[in-house]
Structures are given as C-alpha cells and as structure tokens.
Tab-separated table of C-alpha atoms and ligand atoms in Angstrom:
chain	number	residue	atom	x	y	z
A	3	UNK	CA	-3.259	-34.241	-1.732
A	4	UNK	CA	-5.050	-33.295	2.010
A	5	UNK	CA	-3.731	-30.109	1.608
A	6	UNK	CA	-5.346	-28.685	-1.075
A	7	UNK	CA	-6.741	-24.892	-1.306
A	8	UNK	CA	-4.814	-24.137	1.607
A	9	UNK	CA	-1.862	-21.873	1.874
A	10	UNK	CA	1.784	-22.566	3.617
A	11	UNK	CA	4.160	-19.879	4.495
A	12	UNK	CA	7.562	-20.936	5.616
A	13	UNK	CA	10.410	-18.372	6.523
A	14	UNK	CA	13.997	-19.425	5.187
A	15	UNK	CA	13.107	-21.928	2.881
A	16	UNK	CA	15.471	-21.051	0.065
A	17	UNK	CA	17.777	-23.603	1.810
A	18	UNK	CA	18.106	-26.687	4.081
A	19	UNK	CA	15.367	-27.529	6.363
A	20	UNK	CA	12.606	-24.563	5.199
A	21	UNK	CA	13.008	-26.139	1.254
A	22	UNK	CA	12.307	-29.413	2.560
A	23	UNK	CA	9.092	-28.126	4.209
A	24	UNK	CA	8.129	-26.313	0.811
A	25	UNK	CA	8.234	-29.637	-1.003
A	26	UNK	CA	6.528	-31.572	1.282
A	27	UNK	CA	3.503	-29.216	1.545
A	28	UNK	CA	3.321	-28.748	-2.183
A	29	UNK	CA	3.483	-32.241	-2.771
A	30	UNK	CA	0.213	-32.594	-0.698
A	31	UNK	CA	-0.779	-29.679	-2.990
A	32	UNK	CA	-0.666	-26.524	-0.908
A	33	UNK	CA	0.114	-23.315	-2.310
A	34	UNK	CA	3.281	-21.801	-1.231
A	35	UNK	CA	5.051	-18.840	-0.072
A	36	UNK	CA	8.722	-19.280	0.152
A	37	UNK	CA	11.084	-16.937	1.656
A	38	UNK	CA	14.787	-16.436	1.985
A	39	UNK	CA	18.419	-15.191	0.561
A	40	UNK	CA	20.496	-16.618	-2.055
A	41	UNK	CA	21.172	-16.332	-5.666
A	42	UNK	CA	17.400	-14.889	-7.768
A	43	UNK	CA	17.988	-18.014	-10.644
A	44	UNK	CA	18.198	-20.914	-7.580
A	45	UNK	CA	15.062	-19.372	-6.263
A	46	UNK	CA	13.258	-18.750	-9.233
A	47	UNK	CA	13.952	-22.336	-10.131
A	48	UNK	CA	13.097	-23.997	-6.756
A	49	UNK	CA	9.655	-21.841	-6.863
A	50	UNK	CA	8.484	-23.015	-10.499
A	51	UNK	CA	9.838	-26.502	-9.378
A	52	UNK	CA	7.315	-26.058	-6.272
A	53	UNK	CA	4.718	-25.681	-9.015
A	54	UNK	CA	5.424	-28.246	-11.295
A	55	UNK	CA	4.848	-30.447	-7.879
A	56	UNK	CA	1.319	-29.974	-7.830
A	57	UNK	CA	-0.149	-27.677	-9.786
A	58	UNK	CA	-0.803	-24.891	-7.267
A	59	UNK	CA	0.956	-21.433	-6.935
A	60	UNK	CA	4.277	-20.852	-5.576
A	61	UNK	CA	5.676	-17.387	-4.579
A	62	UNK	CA	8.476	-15.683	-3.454
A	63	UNK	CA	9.219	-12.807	-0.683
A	64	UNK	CA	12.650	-11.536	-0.061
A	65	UNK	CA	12.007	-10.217	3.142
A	66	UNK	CA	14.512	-9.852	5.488
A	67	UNK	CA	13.004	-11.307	8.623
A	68	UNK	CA	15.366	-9.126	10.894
A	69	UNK	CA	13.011	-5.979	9.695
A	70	UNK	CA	9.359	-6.059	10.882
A	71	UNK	CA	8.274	-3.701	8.436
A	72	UNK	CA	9.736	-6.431	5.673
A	73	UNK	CA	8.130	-8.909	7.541
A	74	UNK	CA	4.344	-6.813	7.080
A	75	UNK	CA	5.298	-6.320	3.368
A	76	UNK	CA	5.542	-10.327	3.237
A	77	UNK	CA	2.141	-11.290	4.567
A	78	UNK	CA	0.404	-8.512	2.856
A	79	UNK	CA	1.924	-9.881	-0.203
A	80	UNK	CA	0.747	-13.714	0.793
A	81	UNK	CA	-3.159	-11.785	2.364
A	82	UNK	CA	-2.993	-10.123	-0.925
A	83	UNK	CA	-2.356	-13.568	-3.447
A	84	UNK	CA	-3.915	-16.484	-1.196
A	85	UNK	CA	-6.296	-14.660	1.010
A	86	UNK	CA	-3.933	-15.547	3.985
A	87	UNK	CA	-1.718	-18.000	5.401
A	88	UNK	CA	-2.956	-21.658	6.458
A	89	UNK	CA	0.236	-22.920	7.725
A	90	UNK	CA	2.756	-20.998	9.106
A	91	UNK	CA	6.626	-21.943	9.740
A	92	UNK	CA	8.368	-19.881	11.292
A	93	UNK	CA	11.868	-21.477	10.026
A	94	UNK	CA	14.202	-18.703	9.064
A	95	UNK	CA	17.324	-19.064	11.666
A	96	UNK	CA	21.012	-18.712	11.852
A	97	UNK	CA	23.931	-19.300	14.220
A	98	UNK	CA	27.167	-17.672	15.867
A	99	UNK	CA	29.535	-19.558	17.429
A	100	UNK	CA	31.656	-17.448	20.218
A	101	UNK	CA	32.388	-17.349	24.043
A	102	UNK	CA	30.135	-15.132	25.692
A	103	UNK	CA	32.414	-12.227	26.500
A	104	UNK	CA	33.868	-12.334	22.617
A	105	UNK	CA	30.416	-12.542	21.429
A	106	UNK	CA	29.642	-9.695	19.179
A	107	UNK	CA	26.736	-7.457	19.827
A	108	UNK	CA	25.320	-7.183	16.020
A	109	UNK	CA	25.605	-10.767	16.033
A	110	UNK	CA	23.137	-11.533	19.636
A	111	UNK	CA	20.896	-8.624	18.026
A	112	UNK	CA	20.587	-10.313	15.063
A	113	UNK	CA	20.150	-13.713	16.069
A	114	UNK	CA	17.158	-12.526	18.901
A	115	UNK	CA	15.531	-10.620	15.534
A	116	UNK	CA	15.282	-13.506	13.285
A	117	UNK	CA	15.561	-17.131	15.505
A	118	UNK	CA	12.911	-15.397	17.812
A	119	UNK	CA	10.732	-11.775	17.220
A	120	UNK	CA	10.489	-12.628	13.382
A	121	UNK	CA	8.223	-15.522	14.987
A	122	UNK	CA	6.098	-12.922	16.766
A	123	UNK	CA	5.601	-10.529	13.479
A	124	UNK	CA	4.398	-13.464	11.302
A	125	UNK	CA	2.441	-14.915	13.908
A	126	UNK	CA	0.700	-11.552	15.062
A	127	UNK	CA	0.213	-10.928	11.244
A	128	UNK	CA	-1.241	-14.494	10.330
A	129	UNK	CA	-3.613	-15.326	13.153
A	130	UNK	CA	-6.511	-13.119	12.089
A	131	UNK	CA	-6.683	-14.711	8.765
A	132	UNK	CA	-6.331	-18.524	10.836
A	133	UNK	CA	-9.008	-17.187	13.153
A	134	UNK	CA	-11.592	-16.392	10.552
A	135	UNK	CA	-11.584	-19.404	8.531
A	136	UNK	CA	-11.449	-21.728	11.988
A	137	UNK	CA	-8.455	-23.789	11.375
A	138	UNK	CA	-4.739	-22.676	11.285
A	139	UNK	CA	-1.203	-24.626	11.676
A	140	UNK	CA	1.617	-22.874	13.283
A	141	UNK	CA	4.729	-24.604	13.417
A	142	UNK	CA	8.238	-23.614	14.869
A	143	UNK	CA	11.519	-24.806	13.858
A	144	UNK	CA	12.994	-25.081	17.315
A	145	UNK	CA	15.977	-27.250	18.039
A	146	UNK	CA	17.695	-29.294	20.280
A	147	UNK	CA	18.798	-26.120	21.941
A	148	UNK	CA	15.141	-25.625	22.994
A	149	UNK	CA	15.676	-27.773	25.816
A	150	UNK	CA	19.321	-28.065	26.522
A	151	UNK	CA	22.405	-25.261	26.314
A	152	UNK	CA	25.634	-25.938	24.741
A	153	UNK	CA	28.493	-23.854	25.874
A	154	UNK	CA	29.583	-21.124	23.268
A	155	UNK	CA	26.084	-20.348	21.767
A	156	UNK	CA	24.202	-17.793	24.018
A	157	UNK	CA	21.918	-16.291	21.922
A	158	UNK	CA	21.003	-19.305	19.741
A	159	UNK	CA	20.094	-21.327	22.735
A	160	UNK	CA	18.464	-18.412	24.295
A	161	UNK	CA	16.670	-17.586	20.947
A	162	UNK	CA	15.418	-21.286	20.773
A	163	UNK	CA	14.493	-21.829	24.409
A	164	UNK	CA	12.029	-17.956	24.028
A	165	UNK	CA	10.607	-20.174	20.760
A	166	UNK	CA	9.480	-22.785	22.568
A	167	UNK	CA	7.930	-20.511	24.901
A	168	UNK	CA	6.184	-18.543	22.446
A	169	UNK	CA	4.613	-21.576	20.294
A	170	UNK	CA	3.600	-23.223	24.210
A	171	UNK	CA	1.918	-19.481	24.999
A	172	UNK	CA	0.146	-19.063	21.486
A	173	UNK	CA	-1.215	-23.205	21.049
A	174	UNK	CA	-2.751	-21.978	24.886
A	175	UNK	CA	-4.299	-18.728	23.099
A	176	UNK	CA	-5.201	-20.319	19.932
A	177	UNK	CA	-6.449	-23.849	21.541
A	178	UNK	CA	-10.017	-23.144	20.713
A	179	UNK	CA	-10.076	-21.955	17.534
A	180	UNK	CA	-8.897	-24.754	15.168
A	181	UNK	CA	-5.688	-23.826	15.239
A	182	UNK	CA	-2.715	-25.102	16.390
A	183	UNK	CA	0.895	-24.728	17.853
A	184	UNK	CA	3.990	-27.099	18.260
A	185	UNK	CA	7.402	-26.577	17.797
A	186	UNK	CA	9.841	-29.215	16.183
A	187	UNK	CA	13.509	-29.587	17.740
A	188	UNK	CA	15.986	-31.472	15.209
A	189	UNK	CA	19.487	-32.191	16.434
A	190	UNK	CA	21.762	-31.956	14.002
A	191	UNK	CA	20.870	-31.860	10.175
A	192	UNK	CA	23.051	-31.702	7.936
A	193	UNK	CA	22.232	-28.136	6.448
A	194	UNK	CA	24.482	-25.427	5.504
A	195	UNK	CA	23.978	-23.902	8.752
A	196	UNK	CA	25.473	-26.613	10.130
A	197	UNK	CA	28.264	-26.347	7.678
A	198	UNK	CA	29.247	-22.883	7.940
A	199	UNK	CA	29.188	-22.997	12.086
A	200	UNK	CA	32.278	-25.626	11.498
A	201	UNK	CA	35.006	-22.921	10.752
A	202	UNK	CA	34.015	-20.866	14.006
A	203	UNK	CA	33.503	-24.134	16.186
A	204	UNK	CA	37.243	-25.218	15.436
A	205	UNK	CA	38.425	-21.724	16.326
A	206	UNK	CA	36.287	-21.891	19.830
A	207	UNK	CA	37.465	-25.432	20.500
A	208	UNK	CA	40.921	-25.096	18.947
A	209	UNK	CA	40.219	-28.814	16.933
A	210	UNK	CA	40.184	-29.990	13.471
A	211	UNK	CA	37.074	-30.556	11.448
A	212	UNK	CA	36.579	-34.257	11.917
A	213	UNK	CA	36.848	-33.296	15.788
A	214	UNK	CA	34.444	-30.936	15.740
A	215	UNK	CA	32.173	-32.861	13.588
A	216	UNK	CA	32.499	-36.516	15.822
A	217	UNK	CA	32.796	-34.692	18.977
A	218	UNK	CA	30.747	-31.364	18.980
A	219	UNK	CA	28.175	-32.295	16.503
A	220	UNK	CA	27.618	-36.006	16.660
A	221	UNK	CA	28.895	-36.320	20.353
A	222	UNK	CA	25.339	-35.684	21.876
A	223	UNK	CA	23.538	-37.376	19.338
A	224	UNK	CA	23.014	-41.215	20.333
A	225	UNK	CA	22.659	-42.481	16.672
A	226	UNK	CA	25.387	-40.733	15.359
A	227	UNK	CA	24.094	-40.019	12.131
A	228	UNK	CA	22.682	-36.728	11.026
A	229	UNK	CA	18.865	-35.909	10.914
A	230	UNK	CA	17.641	-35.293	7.451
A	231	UNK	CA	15.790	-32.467	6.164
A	232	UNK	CA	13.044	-34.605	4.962
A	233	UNK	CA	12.889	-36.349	8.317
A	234	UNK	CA	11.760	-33.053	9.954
A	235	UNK	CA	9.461	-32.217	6.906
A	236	UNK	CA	8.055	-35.358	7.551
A	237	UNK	CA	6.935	-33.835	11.078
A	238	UNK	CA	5.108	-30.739	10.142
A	239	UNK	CA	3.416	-32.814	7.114
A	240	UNK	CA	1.500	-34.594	9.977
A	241	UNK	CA	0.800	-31.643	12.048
A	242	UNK	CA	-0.847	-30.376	9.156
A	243	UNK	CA	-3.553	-33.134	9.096
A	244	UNK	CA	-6.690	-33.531	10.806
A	245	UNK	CA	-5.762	-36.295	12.550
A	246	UNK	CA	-3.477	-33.954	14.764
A	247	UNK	CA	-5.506	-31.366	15.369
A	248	UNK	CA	-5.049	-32.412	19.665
A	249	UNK	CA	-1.654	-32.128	19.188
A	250	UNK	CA	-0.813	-28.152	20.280
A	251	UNK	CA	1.679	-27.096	22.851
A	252	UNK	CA	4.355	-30.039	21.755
A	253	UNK	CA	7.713	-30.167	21.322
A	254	UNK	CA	8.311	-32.826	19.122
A	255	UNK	CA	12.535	-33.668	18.746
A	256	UNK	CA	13.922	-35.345	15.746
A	257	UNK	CA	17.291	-35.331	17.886
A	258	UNK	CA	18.981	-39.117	17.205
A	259	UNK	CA	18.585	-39.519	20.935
A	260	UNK	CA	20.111	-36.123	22.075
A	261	UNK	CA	17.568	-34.680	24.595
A	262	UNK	CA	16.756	-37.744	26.250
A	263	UNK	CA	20.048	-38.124	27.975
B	27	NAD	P1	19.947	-22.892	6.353
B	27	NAD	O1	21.090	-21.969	6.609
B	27	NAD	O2	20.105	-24.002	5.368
B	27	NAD	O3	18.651	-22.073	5.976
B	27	NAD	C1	18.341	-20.857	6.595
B	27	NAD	C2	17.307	-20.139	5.766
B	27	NAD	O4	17.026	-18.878	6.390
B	27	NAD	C3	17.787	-19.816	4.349
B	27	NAD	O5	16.695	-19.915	3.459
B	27	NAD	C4	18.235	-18.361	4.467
B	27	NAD	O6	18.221	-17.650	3.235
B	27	NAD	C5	17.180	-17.839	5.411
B	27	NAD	N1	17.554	-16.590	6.055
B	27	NAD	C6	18.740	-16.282	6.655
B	27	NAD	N2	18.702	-15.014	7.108
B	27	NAD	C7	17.486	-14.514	6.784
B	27	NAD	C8	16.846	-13.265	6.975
B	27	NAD	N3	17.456	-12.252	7.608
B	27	NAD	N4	15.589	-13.104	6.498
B	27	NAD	C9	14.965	-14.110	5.846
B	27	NAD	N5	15.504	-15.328	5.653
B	27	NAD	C10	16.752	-15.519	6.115
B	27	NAD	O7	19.590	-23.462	7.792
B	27	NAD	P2	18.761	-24.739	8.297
B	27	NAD	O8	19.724	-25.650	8.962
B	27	NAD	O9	17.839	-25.248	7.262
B	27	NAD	O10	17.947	-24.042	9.472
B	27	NAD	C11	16.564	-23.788	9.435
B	27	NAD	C12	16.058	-23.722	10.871
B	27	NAD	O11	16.310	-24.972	11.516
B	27	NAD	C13	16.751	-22.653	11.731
B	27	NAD	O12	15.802	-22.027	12.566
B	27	NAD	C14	17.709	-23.466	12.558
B	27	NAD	O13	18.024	-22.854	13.771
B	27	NAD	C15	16.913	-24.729	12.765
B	27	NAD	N6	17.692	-25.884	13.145
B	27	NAD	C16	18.684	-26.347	12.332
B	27	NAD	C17	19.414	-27.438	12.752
B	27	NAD	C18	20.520	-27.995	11.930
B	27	NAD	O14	21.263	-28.841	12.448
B	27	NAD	N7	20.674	-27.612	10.675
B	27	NAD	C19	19.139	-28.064	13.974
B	27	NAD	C20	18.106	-27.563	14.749
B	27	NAD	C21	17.395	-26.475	14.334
C-alpha cells in the first residue's frame, strides 16, 4: 500500500473512468475524495465500498464542476478532512456530438467549464497544499482528442487539446517542487460517455449503431477493442509512485494504436 497517508481527489468518479481511479488509489490505501452525479444510494455505496478497500476514509462532494464557487466548496471540504489533496485528477468530462454551425451554445459553454477551467479551479486550489508538503501528483484525463480532431466535436477536441496545454504549462511551473504533471489520453473506453454519444453520432452520420460503433469508434483504433477503465487506472497508479517522479509534462495514450497513425 505506497500510498498510504496521502490523499487523492478525482473529479467525476461516480462513473466510468474516475471510479476506476478511486479503486485503484484506495487499494494502494489512499484516502479518497470522490466527486460526481448520479443516484445518492450508488454513491453512498461505492464510497463505503472505497473504505472497506483499505481501511482509509472515503468522501463525497457533489460539486458541480461547471461552478467555481462549487468547485472552492469541494477542496475546502477535502483542506478541511485530509489537510489537502496529494493527488489530483482532474477527470470530470462530457461530450456533444453536433456539426459546428448546429452546435448549441449552452452545450460549447458547458463543455469549456467542466473538460477544461474546472482543471484550472482545482489545480489553483490544490497546489499550495502540494507545495508545502514537497510532493504533489496532478493528473489529467485527456484523450485521444488531445492530439488529433474528429469532425463533429469542436469543443471536446478543443477542450482536450487546452488540457494538454495546461498540465504541459503547470508540470513546467511545478517541476521543482516534487510535484508533478502528465496528462493521460485513452481512445475509446467503453464508459457511459461513450454510450450515450451513440444516439447523437447516428443522427450526425445518418448510420446505425453497429456503424457507428465499427466505423466511428473502433475505426481509428488499430486493435479494435475498447480500452478499459482499469487499463487507464493502471496509468495514474504509476504516476503516483516514486519511481516516476521524472515523468512531468507527458502525454501518455492508452489509444489501441489511434494517435500513432
Ligand atoms: P462518464 O460519463 O462515465 O463519467 C463522467 C463523470 O463526470 C461522472 O462521474 C459524472 O457524474 C461526472 N460529471 C458530469 N458532469 C459533472 C459536473 N458538472 N460536475 C461534476 N461531475 C460531473 O465518463 P468517462 O468516460 O469515465 O469519462 C471520464 C473522462 O475521461 C472525461 O474527461 C472524458 O472526456 C475522458 N475520456 C473518456 C474516453 C472514453 O472513451 N470514455 C476517452 C478519452 C477520454
């Protein structure tokens, strides 16, 4: 358990790929802060579950990461309980499928707020605490999209490439304190957001579901299989440890292939 006494903080992980990150730093025996929608009994049953793992404490913040004065609320609560945040991931994301000119304004506005500036809040709100004690892990869910566009998803792709940028600019700030940056860019993982960007996909493409998921979602990806959750978890789990404290500034993909045609 390496990661005992410390303290994780990962946005959106009352689902897919931000659960799997909970787990896997709790089973190494870090304390955790989840955060995220859904329904209060799931939660409350995936953070005791978090507990029974190891031992340590688990709590929950329903901020909504679109509102920067939720996201201060949040890491007072987690200053308040743990003394700080260790490990940060900034996780919490969604997507909008739509062609550019058809692509509605709450929906950019909201996707910019969450995929990218929530980033900046927690960050801002974390490093102090990461500062003082000399060592600090900031990790970004990026994605594929980090380094390559795909037509009918402006302001994810834009969201994820300004991501990328802001974990490279922060490992640069942070490189000499202990602490360090690096984003992770899955292809595609079979999540729910992947699920629910299916409907809206075979509207934009005008094809069925099997089209859109052999050629949309699997088309770019080399192994044709879907990432896992636990695959990316697997990631950040090494970040954490000493042995990477040199690696800062990466982009690590966990694409099947995707970004290196
Ligand atoms: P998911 O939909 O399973 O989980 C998203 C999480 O964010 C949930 O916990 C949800 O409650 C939370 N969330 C949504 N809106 C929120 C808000 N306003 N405030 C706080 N929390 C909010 O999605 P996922 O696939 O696990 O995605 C997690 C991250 O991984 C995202 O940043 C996504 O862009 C990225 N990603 C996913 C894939 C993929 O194929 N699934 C690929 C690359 C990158």
């Amino acid at each position: 358990m390496f990661l005992k006494g410390k303290t994780a903080l990962v946005t959106g992980s009352t689902s897919g790929i931000g659960l799997a990150y909970a787990k896997a730093l709790a089973a190494e025996g870090a304390n955790i802060v989840i955060n995220g929608f859904g329904d209060a009994d799931d939660i409350e049953a995936e953070r005791k579950a978090l507990e029974t793992l190891n031992g340590a404490k688990a709590i929950y913040s329903d901020a909504d990461l679109t509102k920067p004065e939720k996201i201060e609320e949040m890491m007072k609560q987690a200053a308040d309980e743990f003394g700080g945040v260790d490990i940060l991931i900034n996780n919490a994301g969604t997507q909008h499928v739509d062609p550019v000119e058809e692509f509605p304004v709450e929906k950019w506005d909201l996707i910019i707020a969450l995929n990218l500036s929530a980033a900046f809040h927690t960050t801002r709100l974390a490093v102090p605490y990461m500062k003082e004690k000399g060592w600090g892990r900031i990790i970004a869910t990026a994605s594929a999209h980090s380094k390559a566009a795909s037509p009918f998803k402006t302001a994810y792709v834009t969201a994820k490439h300004g991501i990328a940028g802001f974990t490279k600019t922060i490992a640069l700030e942070l490189a000499q304190h202990g602490i360090t940056a690096n984003a992770i860019s899955p292809g595609y993982v079979w999540t729910p957001l992947v699920e629910n960007q299916i409907p809206d996909t075979m509207k934009a493409r005008n094809m069925s579901r099997e089209d859109v998921i052999e050629k949309v979602l699997l088309e770019g990806q080399p192994t044709k299989e879907f990432v896992t959750p636990e695959q990316v978890a697997a990631i950040a789990l090494f970040l954490c440890r000493d042995e990477a404290a040199q690696v800062t500034g990466a982009n690590w993909s966990v694409d099947g292939g995707w970004t290196a045609e």
